[in-house]
PDB file of C-alpha atoms and ligand atoms in Angstrom:
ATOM      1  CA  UNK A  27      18.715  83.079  63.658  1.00  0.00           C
ATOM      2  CA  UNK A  28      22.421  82.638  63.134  1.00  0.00           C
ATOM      3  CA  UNK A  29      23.558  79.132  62.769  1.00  0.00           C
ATOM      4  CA  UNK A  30      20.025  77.376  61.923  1.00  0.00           C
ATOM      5  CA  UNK A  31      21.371  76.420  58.558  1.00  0.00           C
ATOM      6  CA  UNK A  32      24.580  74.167  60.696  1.00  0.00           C
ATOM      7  CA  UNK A  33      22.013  72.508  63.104  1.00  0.00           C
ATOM      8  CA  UNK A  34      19.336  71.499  60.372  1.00  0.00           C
ATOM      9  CA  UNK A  35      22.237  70.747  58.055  1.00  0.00           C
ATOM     10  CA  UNK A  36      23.773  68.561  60.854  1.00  0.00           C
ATOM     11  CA  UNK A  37      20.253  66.857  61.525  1.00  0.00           C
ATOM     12  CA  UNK A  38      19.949  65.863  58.190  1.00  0.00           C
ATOM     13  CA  UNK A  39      23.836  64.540  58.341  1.00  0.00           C
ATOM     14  CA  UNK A  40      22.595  61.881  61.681  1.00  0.00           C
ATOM     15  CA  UNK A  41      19.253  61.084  60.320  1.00  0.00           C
ATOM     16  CA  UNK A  42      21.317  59.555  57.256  1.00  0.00           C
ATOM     17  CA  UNK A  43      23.682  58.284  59.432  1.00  0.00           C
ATOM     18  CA  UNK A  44      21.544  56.455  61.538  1.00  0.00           C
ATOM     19  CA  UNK A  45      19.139  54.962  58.949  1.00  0.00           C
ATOM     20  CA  UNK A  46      22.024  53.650  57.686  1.00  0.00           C
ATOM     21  CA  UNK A  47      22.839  52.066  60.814  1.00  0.00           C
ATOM     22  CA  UNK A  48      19.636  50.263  61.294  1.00  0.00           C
ATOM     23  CA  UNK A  49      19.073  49.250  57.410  1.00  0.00           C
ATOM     24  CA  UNK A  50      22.729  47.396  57.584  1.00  0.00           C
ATOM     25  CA  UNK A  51      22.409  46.344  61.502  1.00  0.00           C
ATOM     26  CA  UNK A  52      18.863  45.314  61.536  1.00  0.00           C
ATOM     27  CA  UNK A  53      18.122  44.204  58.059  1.00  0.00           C
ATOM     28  CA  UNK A  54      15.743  46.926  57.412  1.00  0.00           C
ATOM     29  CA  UNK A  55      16.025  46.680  53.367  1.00  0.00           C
ATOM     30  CA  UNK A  56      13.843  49.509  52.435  1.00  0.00           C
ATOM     31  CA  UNK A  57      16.530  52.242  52.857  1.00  0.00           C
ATOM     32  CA  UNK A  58      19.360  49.811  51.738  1.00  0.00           C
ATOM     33  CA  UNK A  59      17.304  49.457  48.756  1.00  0.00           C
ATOM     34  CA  UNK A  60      16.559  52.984  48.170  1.00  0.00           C
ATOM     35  CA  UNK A  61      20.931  53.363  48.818  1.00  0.00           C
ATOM     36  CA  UNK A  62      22.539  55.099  45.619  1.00  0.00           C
ATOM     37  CA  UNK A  63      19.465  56.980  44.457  1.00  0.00           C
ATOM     38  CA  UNK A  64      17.015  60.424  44.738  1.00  0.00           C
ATOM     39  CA  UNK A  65      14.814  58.487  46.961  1.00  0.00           C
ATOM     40  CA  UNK A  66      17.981  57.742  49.805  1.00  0.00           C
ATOM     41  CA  UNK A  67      16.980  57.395  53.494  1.00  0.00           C
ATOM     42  CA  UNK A  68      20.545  56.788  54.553  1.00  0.00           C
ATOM     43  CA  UNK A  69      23.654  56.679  53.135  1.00  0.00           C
ATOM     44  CA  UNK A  70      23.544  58.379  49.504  1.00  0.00           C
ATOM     45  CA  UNK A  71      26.596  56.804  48.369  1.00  0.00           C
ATOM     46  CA  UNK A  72      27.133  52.645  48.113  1.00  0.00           C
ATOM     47  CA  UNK A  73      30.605  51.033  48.655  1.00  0.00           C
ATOM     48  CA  UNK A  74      31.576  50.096  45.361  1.00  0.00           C
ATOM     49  CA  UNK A  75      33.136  47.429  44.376  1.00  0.00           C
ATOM     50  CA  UNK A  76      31.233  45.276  47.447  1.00  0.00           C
ATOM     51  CA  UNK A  77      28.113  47.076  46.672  1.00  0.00           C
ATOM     52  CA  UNK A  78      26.333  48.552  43.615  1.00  0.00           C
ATOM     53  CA  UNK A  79      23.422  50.384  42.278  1.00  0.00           C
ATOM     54  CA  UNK A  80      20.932  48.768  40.239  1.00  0.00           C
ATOM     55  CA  UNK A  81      20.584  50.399  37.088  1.00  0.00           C
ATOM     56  CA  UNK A  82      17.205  51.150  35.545  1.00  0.00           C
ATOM     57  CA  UNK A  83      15.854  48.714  32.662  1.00  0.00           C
ATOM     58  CA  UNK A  84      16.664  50.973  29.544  1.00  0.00           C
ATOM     59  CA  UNK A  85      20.552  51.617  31.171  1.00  0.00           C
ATOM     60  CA  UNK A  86      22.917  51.147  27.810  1.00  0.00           C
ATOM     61  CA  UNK A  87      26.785  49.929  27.791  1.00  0.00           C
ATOM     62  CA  UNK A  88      27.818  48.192  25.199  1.00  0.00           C
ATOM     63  CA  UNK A  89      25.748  46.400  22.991  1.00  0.00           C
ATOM     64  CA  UNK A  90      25.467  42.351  22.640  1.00  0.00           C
ATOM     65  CA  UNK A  91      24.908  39.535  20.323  1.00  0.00           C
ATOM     66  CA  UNK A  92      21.602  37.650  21.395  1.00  0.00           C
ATOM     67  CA  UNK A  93      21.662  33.635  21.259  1.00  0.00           C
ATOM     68  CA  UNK A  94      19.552  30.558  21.658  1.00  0.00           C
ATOM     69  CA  UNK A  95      20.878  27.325  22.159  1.00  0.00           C
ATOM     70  CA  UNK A  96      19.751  24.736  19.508  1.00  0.00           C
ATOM     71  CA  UNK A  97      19.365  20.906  20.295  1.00  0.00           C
ATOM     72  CA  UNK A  98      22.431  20.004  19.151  1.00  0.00           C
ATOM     73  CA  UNK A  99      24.018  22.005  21.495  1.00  0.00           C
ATOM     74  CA  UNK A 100      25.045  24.734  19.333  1.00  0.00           C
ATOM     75  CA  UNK A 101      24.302  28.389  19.908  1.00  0.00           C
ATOM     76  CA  UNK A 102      22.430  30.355  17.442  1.00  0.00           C
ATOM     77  CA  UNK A 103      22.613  33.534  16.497  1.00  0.00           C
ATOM     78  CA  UNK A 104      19.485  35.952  15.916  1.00  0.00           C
ATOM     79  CA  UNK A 105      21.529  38.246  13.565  1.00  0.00           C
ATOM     80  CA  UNK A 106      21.352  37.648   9.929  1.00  0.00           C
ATOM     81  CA  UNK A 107      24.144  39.969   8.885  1.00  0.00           C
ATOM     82  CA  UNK A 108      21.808  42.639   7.025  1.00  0.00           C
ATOM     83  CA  UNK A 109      24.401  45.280   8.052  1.00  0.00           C
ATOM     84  CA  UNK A 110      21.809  47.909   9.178  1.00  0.00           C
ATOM     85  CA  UNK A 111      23.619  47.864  12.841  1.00  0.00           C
ATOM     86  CA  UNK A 112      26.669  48.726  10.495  1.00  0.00           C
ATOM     87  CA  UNK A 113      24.839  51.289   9.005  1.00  0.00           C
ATOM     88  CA  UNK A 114      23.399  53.263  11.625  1.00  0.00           C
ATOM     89  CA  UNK A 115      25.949  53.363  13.773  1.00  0.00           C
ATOM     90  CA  UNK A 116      26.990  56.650  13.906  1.00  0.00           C
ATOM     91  CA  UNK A 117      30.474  56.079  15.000  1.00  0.00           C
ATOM     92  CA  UNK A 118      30.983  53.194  12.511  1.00  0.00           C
ATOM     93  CA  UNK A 119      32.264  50.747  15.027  1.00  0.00           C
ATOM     94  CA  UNK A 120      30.508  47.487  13.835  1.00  0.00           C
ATOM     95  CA  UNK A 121      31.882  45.355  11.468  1.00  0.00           C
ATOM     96  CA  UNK A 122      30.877  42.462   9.953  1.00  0.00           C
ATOM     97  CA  UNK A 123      31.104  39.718   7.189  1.00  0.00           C
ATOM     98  CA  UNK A 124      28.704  37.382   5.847  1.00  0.00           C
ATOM     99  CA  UNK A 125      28.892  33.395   5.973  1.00  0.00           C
ATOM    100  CA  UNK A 126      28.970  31.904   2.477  1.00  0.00           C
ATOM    101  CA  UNK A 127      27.452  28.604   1.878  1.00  0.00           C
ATOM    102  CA  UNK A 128      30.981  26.804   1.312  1.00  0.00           C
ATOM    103  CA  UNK A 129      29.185  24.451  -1.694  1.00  0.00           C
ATOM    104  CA  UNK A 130      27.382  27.227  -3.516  1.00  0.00           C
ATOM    105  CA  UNK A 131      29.832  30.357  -2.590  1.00  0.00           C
ATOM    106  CA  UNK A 132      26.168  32.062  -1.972  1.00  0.00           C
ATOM    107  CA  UNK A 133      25.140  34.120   0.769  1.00  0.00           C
ATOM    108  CA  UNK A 134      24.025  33.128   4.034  1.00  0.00           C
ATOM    109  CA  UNK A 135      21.864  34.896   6.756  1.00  0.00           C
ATOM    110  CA  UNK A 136      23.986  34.577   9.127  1.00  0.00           C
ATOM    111  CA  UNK A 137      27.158  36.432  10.232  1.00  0.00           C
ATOM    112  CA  UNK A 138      30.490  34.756   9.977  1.00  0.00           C
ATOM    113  CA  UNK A 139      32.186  37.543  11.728  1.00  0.00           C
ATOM    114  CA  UNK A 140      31.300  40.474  13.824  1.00  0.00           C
ATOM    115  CA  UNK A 141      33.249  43.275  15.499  1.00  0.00           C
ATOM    116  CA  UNK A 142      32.716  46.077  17.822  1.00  0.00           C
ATOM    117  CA  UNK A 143      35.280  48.573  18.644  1.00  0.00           C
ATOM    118  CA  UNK A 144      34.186  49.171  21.935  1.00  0.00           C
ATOM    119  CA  UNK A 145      36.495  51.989  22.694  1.00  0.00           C
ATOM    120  CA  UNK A 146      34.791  54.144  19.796  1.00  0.00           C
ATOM    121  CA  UNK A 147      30.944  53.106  20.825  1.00  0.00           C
ATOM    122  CA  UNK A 148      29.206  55.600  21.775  1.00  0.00           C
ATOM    123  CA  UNK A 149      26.206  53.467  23.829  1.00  0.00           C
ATOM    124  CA  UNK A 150      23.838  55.121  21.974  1.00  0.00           C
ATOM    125  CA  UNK A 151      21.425  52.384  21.549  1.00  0.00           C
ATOM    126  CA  UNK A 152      20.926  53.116  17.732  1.00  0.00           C
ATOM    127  CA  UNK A 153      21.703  49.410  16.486  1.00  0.00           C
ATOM    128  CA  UNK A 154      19.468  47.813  18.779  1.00  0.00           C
ATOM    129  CA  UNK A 155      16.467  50.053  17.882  1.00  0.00           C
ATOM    130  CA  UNK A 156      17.505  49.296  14.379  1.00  0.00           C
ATOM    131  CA  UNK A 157      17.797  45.917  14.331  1.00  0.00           C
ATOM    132  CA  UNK A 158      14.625  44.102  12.510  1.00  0.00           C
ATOM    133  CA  UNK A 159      15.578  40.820  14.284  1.00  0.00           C
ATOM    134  CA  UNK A 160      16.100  41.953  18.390  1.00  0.00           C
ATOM    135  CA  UNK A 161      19.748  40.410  17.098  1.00  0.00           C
ATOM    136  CA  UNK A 162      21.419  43.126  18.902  1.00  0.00           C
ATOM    137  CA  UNK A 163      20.900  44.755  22.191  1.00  0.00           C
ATOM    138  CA  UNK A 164      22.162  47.232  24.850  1.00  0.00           C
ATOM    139  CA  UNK A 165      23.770  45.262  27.776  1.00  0.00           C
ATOM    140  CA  UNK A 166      23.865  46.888  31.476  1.00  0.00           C
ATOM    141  CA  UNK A 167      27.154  45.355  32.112  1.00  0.00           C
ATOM    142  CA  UNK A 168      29.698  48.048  32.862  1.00  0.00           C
ATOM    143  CA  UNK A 169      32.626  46.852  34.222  1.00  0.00           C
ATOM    144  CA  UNK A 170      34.836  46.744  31.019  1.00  0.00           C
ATOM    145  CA  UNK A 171      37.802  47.975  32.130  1.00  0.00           C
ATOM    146  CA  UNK A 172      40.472  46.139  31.665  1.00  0.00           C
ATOM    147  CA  UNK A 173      43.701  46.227  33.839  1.00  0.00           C
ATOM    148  CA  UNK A 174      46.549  45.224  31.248  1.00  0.00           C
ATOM    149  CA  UNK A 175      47.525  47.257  27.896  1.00  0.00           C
ATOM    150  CA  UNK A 176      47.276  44.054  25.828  1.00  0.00           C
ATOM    151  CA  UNK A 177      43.896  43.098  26.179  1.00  0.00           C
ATOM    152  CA  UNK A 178      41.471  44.272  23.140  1.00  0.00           C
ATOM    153  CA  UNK A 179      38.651  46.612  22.925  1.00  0.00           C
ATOM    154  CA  UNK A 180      37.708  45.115  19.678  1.00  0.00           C
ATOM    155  CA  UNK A 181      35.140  42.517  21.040  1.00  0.00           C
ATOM    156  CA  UNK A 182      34.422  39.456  18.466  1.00  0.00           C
ATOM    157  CA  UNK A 183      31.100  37.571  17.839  1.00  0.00           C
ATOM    158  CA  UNK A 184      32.098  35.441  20.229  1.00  0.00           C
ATOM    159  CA  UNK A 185      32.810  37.726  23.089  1.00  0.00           C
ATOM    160  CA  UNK A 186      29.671  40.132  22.044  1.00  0.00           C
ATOM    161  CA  UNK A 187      27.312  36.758  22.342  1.00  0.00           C
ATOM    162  CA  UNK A 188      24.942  36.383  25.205  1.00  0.00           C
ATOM    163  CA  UNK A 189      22.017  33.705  25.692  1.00  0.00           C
ATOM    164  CA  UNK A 190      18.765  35.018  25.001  1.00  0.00           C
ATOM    165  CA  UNK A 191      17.986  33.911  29.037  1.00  0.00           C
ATOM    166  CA  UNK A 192      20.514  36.769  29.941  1.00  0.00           C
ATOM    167  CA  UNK A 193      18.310  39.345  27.930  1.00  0.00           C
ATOM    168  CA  UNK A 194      15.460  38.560  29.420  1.00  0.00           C
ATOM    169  CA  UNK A 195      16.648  38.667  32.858  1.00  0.00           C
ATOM    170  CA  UNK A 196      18.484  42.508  32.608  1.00  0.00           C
ATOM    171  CA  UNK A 197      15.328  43.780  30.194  1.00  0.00           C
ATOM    172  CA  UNK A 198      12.321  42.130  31.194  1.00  0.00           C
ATOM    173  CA  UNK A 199       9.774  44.489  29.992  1.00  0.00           C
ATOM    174  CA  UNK A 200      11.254  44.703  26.711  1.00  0.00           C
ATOM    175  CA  UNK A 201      11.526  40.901  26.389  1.00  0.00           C
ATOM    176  CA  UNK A 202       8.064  40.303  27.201  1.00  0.00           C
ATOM    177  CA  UNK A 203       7.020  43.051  24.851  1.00  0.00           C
ATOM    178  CA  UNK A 204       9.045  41.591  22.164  1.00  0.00           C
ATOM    179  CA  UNK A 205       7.419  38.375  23.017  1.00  0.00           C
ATOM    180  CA  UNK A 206       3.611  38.869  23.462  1.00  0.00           C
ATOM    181  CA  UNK A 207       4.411  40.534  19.370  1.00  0.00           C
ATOM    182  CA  UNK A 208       6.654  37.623  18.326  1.00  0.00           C
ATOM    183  CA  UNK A 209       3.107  35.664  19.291  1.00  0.00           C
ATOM    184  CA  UNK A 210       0.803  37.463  17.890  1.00  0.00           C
ATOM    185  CA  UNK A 211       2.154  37.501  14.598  1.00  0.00           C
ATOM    186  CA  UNK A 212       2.385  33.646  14.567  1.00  0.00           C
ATOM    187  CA  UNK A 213      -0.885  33.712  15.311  1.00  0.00           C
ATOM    188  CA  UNK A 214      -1.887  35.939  12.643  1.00  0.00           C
ATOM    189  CA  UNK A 215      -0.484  33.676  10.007  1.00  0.00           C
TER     190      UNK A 215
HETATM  191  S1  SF4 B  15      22.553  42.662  14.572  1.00  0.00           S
HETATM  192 FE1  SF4 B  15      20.564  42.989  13.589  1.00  0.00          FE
HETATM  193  S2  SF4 B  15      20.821  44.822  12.310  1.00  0.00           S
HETATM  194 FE2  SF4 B  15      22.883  44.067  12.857  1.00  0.00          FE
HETATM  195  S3  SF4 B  15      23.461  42.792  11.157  1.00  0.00           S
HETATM  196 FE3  SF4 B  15      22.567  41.463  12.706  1.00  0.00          FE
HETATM  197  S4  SF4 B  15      20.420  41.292  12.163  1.00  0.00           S
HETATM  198 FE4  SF4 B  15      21.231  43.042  11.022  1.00  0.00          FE
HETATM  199  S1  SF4 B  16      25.470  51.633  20.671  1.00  0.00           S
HETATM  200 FE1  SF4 B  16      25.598  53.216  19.065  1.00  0.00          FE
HETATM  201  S2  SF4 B  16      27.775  53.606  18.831  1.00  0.00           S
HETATM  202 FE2  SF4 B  16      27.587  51.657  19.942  1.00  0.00          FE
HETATM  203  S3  SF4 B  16      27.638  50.078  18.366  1.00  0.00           S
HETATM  204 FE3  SF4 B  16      25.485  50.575  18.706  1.00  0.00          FE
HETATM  205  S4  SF4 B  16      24.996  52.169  17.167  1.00  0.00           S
HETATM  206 FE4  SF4 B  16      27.237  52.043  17.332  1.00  0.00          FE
END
């Protein structure tokens, strides 16, 4: 029949429209939650800035330095400066140096600078599968843009550090994975 397409197209316009209504005026959270994905009882899109979509464990942006905090207070890095980030990178955007014991002049595992050129990554993910020490992984974090033409894109160790607290909290599976193996090699001897 002529216009059947209009009125189921229209019913499936206020069915959104109203599950939307009651998730925000009533508090019912399982369509809010559902809001910005497949699964979307009402509105499909979210109002960004206010409001945004969680992103799925494995999302990649740019990747990060991982860091404890010793007792002194200091933070320490996982990454030992073995370059193989460097290497795989197929867009060759990491650089780094290696700190030199200032007595001895010899190497030491540990990076005494590091550099990503964020505006030539990629976010393929390559150094953090690489990387024999889970030194370096992919953040979630993808508001980047920056808003003046001075500010760089060539993030330094410092910038690219986050606490190892903050890696377990955006990739918890992985961490735990990375954990239950970290144990059961100390274990093994
Ligand atoms: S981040 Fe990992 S792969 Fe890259 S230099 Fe450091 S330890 Fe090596
Ligand atoms: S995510 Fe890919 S492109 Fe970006 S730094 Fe890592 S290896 Fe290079």
């Amino acid at each position: 029949m002529n216009g059947t397409g209009i009125i189921k197209g229209l019913a499936v316009t206020i069915r959104h429209f109203f599950s939307t209504y009651f998730a925000d005026q009533f508090g019912l959270g399982r369509a809010k939650a559902k809001r910005g994905t497949m699964m979307a009882e009402g509105l499909f899109t979210v109002q960004y800035p206010e409001e945004s979509v969680t992103v799925p464990e494995e999302f990649r942006v740019i990747p990060f330095l991982v860091y404890t905090i010793e007792e002194d207070g200091q933070k320490k890095y996982r990454c030992t400066a073995c370059g193989i980030c460097a290497k795989v990178c197929p867009t060759q955007c990491i650089w780094i140096t290696r700190m030199k014991n200032e007595e001895t002049g010899k190497p030491v595992p540990e990076s005494a600078e590091f550099y990503i050129d964020i505006d030539k990554c990629m976010n393929c993910g390559s150094c953090a599968e690489f990387c024999p020490f889970d030194a370096i992984k992919m953040d979630h974090d993808f508001r980047i843009a920056s808003y003046t033409s001075g500010d760089s894109h060539i993030y330094n160790k410092e910038r690219l550090g986050k606490p190892l607290e903050y890696y377990a909290k955006i990739r918890p599976t992985n961490y735990a994975q990375e954990e239950a193996q970290r144990a059961a090699k100390a274990q093994a001897g």
